Short mmCIF file of C-alpha atoms and ligand atoms in Angstrom, two decimals:
data_model
loop_
_atom_site.label_atom_id
_atom_site.label_comp_id
_atom_site.label_asym_id
_atom_site.label_seq_id
_atom_site.Cartn_x
_atom_site.Cartn_y
_atom_site.Cartn_z
CA MET A 24 11.25 -14.67 12.19
CA SER A 25 10.44 -14.61 15.87
CA GLU A 26 6.95 -15.83 16.71
CA LYS A 27 6.51 -12.64 18.73
CA LEU A 28 7.13 -10.19 15.94
CA THR A 29 5.17 -9.63 12.74
CA LEU A 30 6.49 -7.42 9.96
CA ILE A 31 4.17 -6.35 7.16
CA VAL A 32 5.72 -4.23 4.42
CA GLN A 33 3.45 -2.08 2.28
CA ILE A 34 4.65 -0.86 -1.10
CA SER A 35 2.37 1.14 -3.34
CA ASP A 36 1.83 2.74 -6.71
CA LEU A 37 4.38 0.89 -8.80
CA HIS A 38 2.91 2.01 -12.16
CA ILE A 39 4.89 -0.60 -14.08
CA LYS A 40 5.04 -0.24 -17.87
CA ALA A 41 6.02 -2.75 -20.53
CA ASN A 42 8.96 -2.78 -22.93
CA GLY A 43 11.07 -0.34 -20.96
CA ARG A 44 8.66 2.57 -21.49
CA LEU A 45 8.77 5.44 -19.00
CA SER A 46 5.71 6.53 -17.02
CA TYR A 47 4.63 9.99 -18.19
CA ARG A 48 7.74 9.79 -20.41
CA GLN A 49 9.87 10.52 -17.33
CA VAL A 50 9.85 7.73 -14.75
CA ASP A 51 11.65 4.39 -15.04
CA THR A 52 9.23 2.52 -12.78
CA GLY A 53 10.79 -0.84 -13.62
CA ALA A 54 14.16 0.30 -12.31
CA ALA A 55 12.46 1.72 -9.22
CA LEU A 56 10.84 -1.64 -8.53
CA ARG A 57 14.14 -3.46 -8.94
CA GLN A 58 15.77 -1.09 -6.47
CA ALA A 59 12.89 -1.57 -4.03
CA ILE A 60 13.17 -5.35 -4.30
CA ASP A 61 16.88 -5.16 -3.51
CA THR A 62 16.07 -3.08 -0.43
CA LEU A 63 13.31 -5.43 0.75
CA ASN A 64 15.42 -8.54 0.16
CA ALA A 65 18.15 -7.04 2.38
CA LEU A 66 15.84 -6.26 5.32
CA GLN A 67 16.72 -8.05 8.55
CA PRO A 68 14.60 -9.61 9.82
CA GLN A 69 12.73 -10.38 6.65
CA PRO A 70 9.08 -9.26 6.37
CA ASP A 71 6.40 -11.90 6.87
CA LEU A 72 4.49 -10.43 3.93
CA VAL A 73 4.76 -7.64 1.38
CA VAL A 74 1.45 -6.07 0.36
CA LEU A 75 1.28 -4.10 -2.89
CA SER A 76 -1.52 -1.59 -2.29
CA GLY A 77 -2.58 -0.81 -5.83
CA ASP A 78 -1.60 0.94 -9.06
CA LEU A 79 0.51 -2.11 -9.75
CA VAL A 80 0.81 -1.15 -13.42
CA ASP A 81 0.22 2.07 -15.32
CA PHE A 82 -2.54 1.36 -17.86
CA GLY A 83 -3.84 -2.11 -16.95
CA HIS A 84 -2.31 -3.77 -20.03
CA PRO A 85 -1.58 -7.53 -19.95
CA GLN A 86 2.03 -6.87 -21.01
CA GLU A 87 2.48 -4.56 -18.05
CA TYR A 88 1.32 -7.30 -15.68
CA GLN A 89 3.76 -9.72 -17.29
CA ALA A 90 6.58 -7.22 -16.66
CA LEU A 91 5.41 -6.88 -13.05
CA ARG A 92 5.24 -10.63 -12.60
CA ALA A 93 8.73 -11.12 -14.01
CA ALA A 94 10.19 -8.45 -11.71
CA LEU A 95 8.46 -9.82 -8.62
CA GLN A 96 10.09 -13.20 -9.12
CA GLN A 97 13.18 -11.64 -7.55
CA LEU A 98 11.31 -10.67 -4.37
CA LYS A 99 12.17 -13.10 -1.57
CA PRO A 100 9.34 -12.51 0.95
CA PRO A 101 5.84 -13.68 0.03
CA PHE A 102 3.61 -10.97 -1.42
CA ARG A 103 -0.05 -10.18 -2.04
CA LEU A 104 -1.59 -7.87 -4.60
CA MET A 105 -4.33 -5.24 -4.46
CA PRO A 106 -5.76 -3.25 -7.39
CA GLY A 107 -5.79 0.53 -7.73
CA ASN A 108 -7.39 2.91 -10.19
CA HIS A 109 -4.68 2.24 -12.80
CA ASP A 110 -5.29 -1.53 -12.67
CA ASP A 111 -7.55 -3.83 -14.66
CA ARG A 112 -9.07 -6.58 -12.55
CA GLN A 113 -9.30 -9.16 -15.30
CA ALA A 114 -5.80 -8.58 -16.63
CA LEU A 115 -4.45 -8.74 -13.09
CA ARG A 116 -6.21 -12.03 -12.42
CA GLU A 117 -5.02 -13.57 -15.64
CA ALA A 118 -1.40 -12.62 -15.01
CA PHE A 119 -1.41 -14.11 -11.50
CA PRO A 120 -3.52 -17.30 -11.74
CA ASP A 121 -1.54 -18.81 -8.85
CA HIS A 122 -2.77 -16.01 -6.55
CA VAL A 123 -5.99 -17.83 -5.75
CA TYR A 124 -7.31 -15.08 -3.47
CA LEU A 125 -7.72 -12.91 -6.62
CA GLN A 126 -9.77 -15.43 -8.54
CA THR A 127 -13.23 -15.16 -6.99
CA GLY A 128 -15.88 -12.44 -6.92
CA GLU A 129 -16.26 -9.33 -9.01
CA THR A 130 -14.20 -7.09 -6.74
CA LEU A 131 -10.81 -8.29 -5.50
CA ASN A 132 -11.15 -8.41 -1.72
CA TRP A 133 -9.13 -10.77 0.41
CA ARG A 134 -8.36 -11.75 3.95
CA ALA A 135 -5.09 -13.07 5.35
CA SER A 136 -3.99 -13.94 8.84
CA VAL A 137 -0.26 -13.38 9.22
CA ASN A 138 1.41 -14.44 12.44
CA GLY A 139 -1.31 -13.02 14.68
CA VAL A 140 -2.34 -10.06 12.51
CA THR A 141 -5.48 -9.95 10.35
CA LEU A 142 -5.18 -8.26 6.96
CA LEU A 143 -8.37 -7.26 5.18
CA ALA A 144 -7.95 -5.86 1.68
CA LEU A 145 -10.84 -4.01 0.04
CA ASP A 146 -10.89 -3.37 -3.69
CA SER A 147 -11.77 0.33 -3.95
CA SER A 148 -11.10 0.57 -7.68
CA VAL A 149 -13.89 1.64 -10.03
CA PRO A 150 -13.31 0.70 -13.69
CA GLN A 151 -12.22 3.68 -15.80
CA GLN A 152 -12.46 6.11 -12.86
CA PRO A 153 -9.70 7.71 -10.78
CA TRP A 154 -11.78 7.90 -7.59
CA GLY A 155 -12.63 5.03 -5.29
CA TYR A 156 -15.75 3.33 -3.94
CA VAL A 157 -16.60 0.29 -1.86
CA ASP A 158 -20.07 -1.18 -2.38
CA GLU A 159 -22.59 -2.62 0.03
CA ALA A 160 -21.46 -6.21 -0.46
CA GLN A 161 -17.85 -5.26 0.27
CA LEU A 162 -18.85 -3.36 3.40
CA ASN A 163 -20.90 -6.33 4.60
CA TRP A 164 -17.93 -8.60 3.95
CA LEU A 165 -15.67 -6.30 5.97
CA GLU A 166 -18.10 -6.22 8.87
CA THR A 167 -18.38 -10.00 8.88
CA GLU A 168 -14.63 -10.52 8.74
CA LEU A 169 -13.96 -8.03 11.53
CA SER A 170 -16.52 -9.80 13.69
CA ARG A 171 -14.78 -13.15 13.34
CA GLN A 172 -11.69 -12.50 15.46
CA PRO A 173 -12.28 -9.33 17.51
CA GLN A 174 -9.23 -10.00 19.70
CA GLN A 175 -6.72 -10.15 16.85
CA PRO A 176 -5.20 -6.86 15.63
CA ALA A 177 -6.34 -5.97 12.13
CA LEU A 178 -5.10 -3.86 9.25
CA VAL A 179 -7.81 -2.68 6.85
CA MET A 180 -6.34 -1.83 3.47
CA LEU A 181 -7.72 -0.15 0.35
CA HIS A 182 -6.08 1.80 -2.45
CA HIS A 183 -8.03 5.04 -2.12
CA PRO A 184 -7.66 7.17 1.02
CA PRO A 185 -10.93 7.72 2.92
CA PHE A 186 -9.70 11.17 4.02
CA HIS A 187 -8.71 14.57 2.73
CA CYS A 188 -4.99 15.41 2.58
CA GLY A 189 -5.21 19.01 1.31
CA ILE A 190 -3.78 18.43 -2.17
CA GLY A 191 -6.79 19.48 -4.24
CA HIS A 192 -6.48 17.23 -7.28
CA MET A 193 -5.92 14.17 -5.07
CA ASP A 194 -8.75 15.02 -2.69
CA ARG A 195 -11.11 15.03 -5.66
CA GLN A 196 -10.26 11.38 -6.34
CA ARG A 197 -10.35 9.95 -2.83
CA LEU A 198 -12.78 7.26 -1.63
CA ARG A 199 -16.31 8.51 -2.43
CA ASN A 200 -18.09 6.91 0.54
CA PRO A 201 -15.73 7.16 3.51
CA GLU A 202 -18.63 7.47 5.99
CA ALA A 203 -19.73 3.89 5.33
CA LEU A 204 -16.22 2.58 5.98
CA GLU A 205 -15.82 4.82 8.99
CA ALA A 206 -18.99 3.47 10.63
CA ILE A 207 -17.76 -0.13 10.38
CA VAL A 208 -14.18 0.54 11.50
CA ALA A 209 -15.47 2.51 14.49
CA ARG A 210 -17.36 -0.58 15.69
CA HIS A 211 -14.20 -2.73 15.68
CA PRO A 212 -11.48 -1.31 17.91
CA GLN A 213 -9.03 -4.05 16.96
CA VAL A 214 -8.45 -2.16 13.69
CA GLU A 215 -4.97 -0.77 14.27
CA ARG A 216 -4.59 0.92 10.90
CA VAL A 217 -6.53 1.84 7.78
CA LEU A 218 -3.88 1.67 5.07
CA CYS A 219 -4.01 3.07 1.57
CA GLY A 220 -1.90 4.23 -1.36
CA HIS A 221 -2.95 6.49 -4.24
CA LEU A 222 -1.52 9.70 -2.75
CA HIS A 223 2.09 8.87 -3.60
CA ARG A 224 2.91 10.53 -0.30
CA SER A 225 3.01 9.46 3.34
CA VAL A 226 0.09 11.05 5.20
CA GLN A 227 -1.40 10.12 8.60
CA VAL A 228 -4.92 11.02 9.66
CA ARG A 229 -7.11 10.13 12.63
CA PHE A 230 -9.99 8.10 11.21
CA ALA A 231 -12.83 6.24 12.92
CA GLY A 232 -10.93 6.11 16.20
CA THR A 233 -7.84 4.61 14.63
CA LEU A 234 -4.97 5.79 12.43
CA ALA A 235 -5.22 5.98 8.65
CA CYS A 236 -1.93 6.06 6.73
CA SER A 237 -1.02 6.37 3.09
CA ALA A 238 2.18 4.91 1.69
CA PRO A 239 4.65 6.88 -0.43
CA GLY A 240 5.02 5.98 -4.08
CA LEU A 241 7.56 3.37 -5.04
CA SER A 242 8.96 5.65 -7.76
CA HIS A 243 7.46 9.14 -8.24
CA GLN A 244 5.72 11.23 -5.58
CA VAL A 245 2.78 13.60 -5.94
CA ALA A 246 4.08 17.17 -5.72
CA PHE A 247 3.58 18.71 -2.29
CA ASP A 248 1.17 21.56 -2.99
CA LEU A 249 -1.54 22.21 -0.42
CA SER A 250 -3.79 24.28 -2.63
CA GLU A 251 -7.24 23.62 -3.95
CA ASN A 252 -6.06 24.27 -7.48
CA ALA A 253 -2.76 22.42 -7.23
CA PRO A 254 -1.79 21.18 -10.69
CA ALA A 255 -1.57 17.40 -11.09
CA HIS A 256 2.21 17.23 -10.97
CA PHE A 257 4.69 14.68 -9.67
CA VAL A 258 8.24 15.05 -8.36
CA MET A 259 11.16 12.67 -8.05
CA GLU A 260 11.48 12.90 -4.28
CA PRO A 261 12.96 9.80 -2.57
CA PRO A 262 10.77 6.72 -2.93
CA GLY A 263 9.85 4.63 0.06
CA PHE A 264 7.57 2.13 1.73
CA LEU A 265 5.76 1.57 5.02
CA LEU A 266 6.76 -1.15 7.44
CA HIS A 267 4.14 -2.12 10.01
CA ARG A 268 5.73 -3.85 13.00
CA TRP A 269 3.48 -5.72 15.39
CA HIS A 270 4.60 -6.95 18.80
CA PRO A 271 2.05 -8.49 21.20
CA GLN A 272 3.16 -6.35 24.15
CA GLN A 273 4.36 -3.27 22.29
CA GLY A 274 1.53 -2.94 19.78
CA ILE A 275 1.99 -1.73 16.24
CA SER A 276 4.44 0.86 14.99
CA THR A 277 4.54 2.09 11.42
CA HIS A 278 7.87 3.10 9.92
CA LEU A 279 8.30 5.24 6.81
CA CYS A 280 11.40 3.79 5.16
CA ALA A 281 13.34 5.41 2.32
CA ILE A 282 14.62 3.50 -0.69
CA GLY A 283 17.94 4.53 -2.19
CA ASP A 284 21.57 5.08 -1.32
CA TYR A 285 22.26 7.65 1.38
CA ARG A 286 25.34 8.50 3.46
CA GLY A 287 25.92 6.59 6.69
CA PRO A 288 25.33 4.97 9.05
CA TYR A 289 27.67 6.92 11.34
CA PRO A 290 28.15 6.42 15.11
CA PHE A 291 26.74 8.93 17.61
CA TYR A 292 29.34 7.89 20.19
CA ASP A 293 33.05 7.15 20.38
CA LYS A 294 35.23 6.15 23.37
CA ASN A 295 34.81 9.64 24.86
CA GLY A 296 31.02 9.60 24.70
CA LEU A 297 28.76 11.64 22.45
CA ILE A 298 30.84 12.91 19.55
CA ASP A 299 31.41 16.68 19.66
FE1 FE2 B 325 -0.74 5.81 -8.27
#
């Protein structure tokens, strides 16, 4: 990896189950993760870090975390974990004792500095609840961390989106106190992105003077239905991930990348120019 380029991959909402069981009796999330790992292992250049932004497993069971751990052994780039509303903090910790950043505090917040980029992960999960919340101590921690290196670009990450997306049933389980997060992010212009999962769709929103993005699901996607009474349905649209590319002179660009086999690539040009 060039010293001048930093690649952070974000995958989200894996919903891994144990013993080959299907999520919602439909989705082979284990197979989806294996396919994603193959895709990530083939990326050139390789990512500096892969962040898993929550809903790592489906019901927070220890066996599910063991299945996740076994699958992730095939992933070549280093990775870090974040909890979502489907996760269980204690079971997650116990399954990944070597991930020392998960082992302290009640909530699972962590900081990493990756090749010139600061990553700040906030645990927005609330036990037994689908919606998200970050408490006073977490907000104080975020403010302190953002004050440490104001010149270094930062990605603030949490599972629950702090914004509305228009899909009613998802909007009702977003972050409950976005204003508190917004106030802090607005004071720290080095925050290049606020990154989340949970929506199982890629959505971009202006937030606190920066850009908030949600990652698509790694297997199933939330059905696209912009109505207040949209039923809580999912669809098997193509899975994907976000790739955040940082270059010191060019800034950060976020790519939505599809996972799966598609036709191509094909050339635009031949010896006569643009192909007609
Ligand atoms: Fe999810």
